[in-house]
PDB file of C-alpha atoms in Angstrom:
ATOM      1  CA  GLY A   1      17.806  16.361  -5.157  1.00 49.00           C
ATOM      2  CA  TYR A   2      18.068  13.766  -7.668  1.00 50.00           C
ATOM      3  CA  GLN A   3      21.496  14.239  -8.093  1.00 52.00           C
ATOM      4  CA  GLU A   4      21.755  12.810  -4.609  1.00 56.00           C
ATOM      5  CA  ALA A   5      19.698   9.780  -5.146  1.00 54.00           C
ATOM      6  CA  ALA A   6      22.637   8.696  -7.685  1.00 52.00           C
ATOM      7  CA  THR A   7      24.969   8.603  -4.547  1.00 55.00           C
ATOM      8  CA  ILE A   8      21.911   7.177  -2.430  1.00 56.00           C
ATOM      9  CA  ARG A   9      21.876   4.097  -5.029  1.00 54.00           C
ATOM     10  CA  HIS A  10      25.663   3.896  -5.434  1.00 55.00           C
ATOM     11  CA  ILE A  11      25.716   3.163  -1.063  1.00 58.00           C
ATOM     12  CA  PHE A  12      22.806   0.724  -1.340  1.00 57.00           C
ATOM     13  CA  ILE A  13      22.929  -1.197  -4.168  1.00 56.00           C
ATOM     14  CA  ASP A  14      23.962  -4.195  -2.795  1.00 62.00           C
ATOM     15  CA  VAL A  15      21.772  -4.035   0.147  1.00 82.00           C
ATOM     16  CA  ILE A  16      18.336  -3.263  -1.243  1.00 85.00           C
ATOM     17  CA  SER A  17      16.365  -5.156  -3.567  1.00 85.00           C
ATOM     18  CA  ASP A  18      15.490  -3.338  -6.686  1.00 83.00           C
ATOM     19  CA  SER A  19      11.055  -3.544  -5.881  1.00 89.00           C
ATOM     20  CA  ASP A  20      12.591  -1.734  -1.633  1.00 90.00           C
ATOM     21  CA  TYR A  21      14.532   0.584  -4.020  1.00 87.00           C
ATOM     22  CA  LYS A  22      11.423   1.648  -5.769  1.00 90.00           C
ATOM     23  CA  ASN A  23       9.167   1.919  -2.754  1.00 92.00           C
ATOM     24  CA  ILE A  24      11.376   3.627  -1.028  1.00 91.00           C
ATOM     25  CA  TRP A  25      11.794   6.626  -3.937  1.00 90.00           C
ATOM     26  CA  SER A  26       7.420   6.356  -4.526  1.00 93.00           C
ATOM     27  CA  ALA A  27       7.316   7.511  -1.051  1.00 94.00           C
ATOM     28  CA  PHE A  28      10.029  10.477  -1.490  1.00 92.00           C
ATOM     29  CA  HIS A  29       7.899  11.253  -4.782  1.00 92.00           C
ATOM     30  CA  LYS A  30       4.945  11.254  -2.791  1.00 94.00           C
ATOM     31  CA  VAL A  31       5.974  13.381   0.101  1.00 94.00           C
ATOM     32  CA  ALA A  32       7.974  15.992  -2.295  1.00 92.00           C
ATOM     33  CA  ALA A  33       4.376  15.930  -4.920  1.00 93.00           C
ATOM     34  CA  ASN A  34       2.065  16.391  -1.849  1.00 92.00           C
ATOM     35  CA  HIS A  35       3.779  17.954   0.830  1.00 93.00           C
ATOM     36  CA  GLN A  36       2.329  15.394   3.076  1.00 90.00           C
ATOM     37  CA  LYS A  37       3.741  12.366   5.276  1.00 95.00           C
ATOM     38  CA  ALA A  38       4.886   8.734   3.898  1.00 95.00           C
ATOM     39  CA  GLU A  39       5.754   5.740   5.148  1.00 95.00           C
ATOM     40  CA  CYS A  40       7.595   2.522   4.217  1.00 93.00           C
ATOM     41  CA  GLU A  41       9.076  -0.673   4.780  1.00 93.00           C
ATOM     42  CA  PHE A  42      12.316  -2.689   3.250  1.00 92.00           C
ATOM     43  CA  CYS A  43      14.591  -4.732   3.984  1.00 91.00           C
ATOM     44  CA  ARG A  44      18.474  -3.945   4.163  1.00 87.00           C
ATOM     45  CA  LYS A  45      20.750  -7.255   3.080  1.00 85.00           C
ATOM     46  CA  PRO A  46      24.116  -6.605   4.000  1.00 79.00           C
ATOM     47  CA  LYS A  47      26.410  -8.708   2.095  1.00 76.00           C
ATOM     48  CA  ASN A  48      28.441  -9.783   5.196  1.00 76.00           C
ATOM     49  CA  GLY A  49      25.149  -9.689   7.687  1.00 79.00           C
ATOM     50  CA  LYS A  50      21.810 -10.726   8.589  1.00 86.00           C
ATOM     51  CA  PRO A  51      18.816  -8.638   7.011  1.00 88.00           C
ATOM     52  CA  LYS A  52      17.340  -6.003   8.580  1.00 88.00           C
ATOM     53  CA  TRP A  53      13.637  -4.635   8.106  1.00 91.00           C
ATOM     54  CA  ILE A  54      13.421  -0.551   8.079  1.00 91.00           C
ATOM     55  CA  ASN A  55      10.356   1.314   8.865  1.00 94.00           C
ATOM     56  CA  MET A  56      10.902   4.331   7.145  1.00 94.00           C
ATOM     57  CA  LYS A  57       8.516   7.658   7.899  1.00 96.00           C
ATOM     58  CA  LEU A  58       9.154  10.970   5.763  1.00 95.00           C
ATOM     59  CA  LYS A  59       7.425  13.931   6.447  1.00 96.00           C
ATOM     60  CA  TYR A  60       7.707  17.155   4.232  1.00 95.00           C
ATOM     61  CA  ILE A  61       9.196  20.100   5.833  1.00 94.00           C
ATOM     62  CA  ARG A  62       9.231  23.005   3.196  1.00 92.00           C
ATOM     63  CA  LYS A  63      11.181  23.824  -0.450  1.00 90.00           C
ATOM     64  CA  MET A  64      14.450  25.573  -0.124  1.00 89.00           C
ATOM     65  CA  ALA A  65      16.559  26.899  -2.643  1.00 90.00           C
ATOM     66  CA  LYS A  66      14.310  24.959  -5.470  1.00 86.00           C
ATOM     67  CA  LYS A  67      14.790  21.940  -3.317  1.00 88.00           C
ATOM     68  CA  ASP A  68      12.397  19.475  -1.239  1.00 89.00           C
ATOM     69  CA  ILE A  69      13.897  19.429   2.511  1.00 91.00           C
ATOM     70  CA  ILE A  70      12.379  16.218   3.955  1.00 92.00           C
ATOM     71  CA  LEU A  71      12.783  14.672   7.452  1.00 93.00           C
ATOM     72  CA  VAL A  72      13.293  11.142   7.547  1.00 93.00           C
ATOM     73  CA  ASN A  73      13.039   8.441  10.531  1.00 94.00           C
ATOM     74  CA  LEU A  74      14.349   5.438  10.337  1.00 91.00           C
ATOM     75  CA  CYS A  75      13.722   2.798  13.015  1.00 93.00           C
ATOM     76  CA  ASP A  76      14.990  -0.935  12.636  1.00 92.00           C
ATOM     77  CA  ILE A  77      11.833  -3.192  13.321  1.00 94.00           C
ATOM     78  CA  THR A  78      13.321  -6.755  12.302  1.00 92.00           C
ATOM     79  CA  SER A  79      12.317  -8.134  15.500  1.00 91.00           C
ATOM     80  CA  GLN A  80       8.765  -7.204  14.739  1.00 88.00           C
ATOM     81  CA  TYR A  81       8.841  -8.111  11.317  1.00 67.00           C
ATOM     82  CA  LYS A  82       7.393 -11.258  10.051  1.00 63.00           C
ATOM     83  CA  ARG A  83       7.011 -12.100   6.030  1.00 54.00           C
TER      84      ARG A  83
END
């Protein structure tokens, strides 16, 4: 749920840009609303490391106890990504 979102934001606040963060949550909202799939790419920029480009694929599984269950697949695409 949205309570978990605050925790995730706190963990990644220094490694994901605000625009990428918005794209990530947009993908989650799309999947939850449409009960389908979504995909996005974002860059993790840790303070003490090299940036990593991540491809994120999301798939709606089901609703359980008023919460949407979403499967997430993260793949490091840094070597393929050129921006």
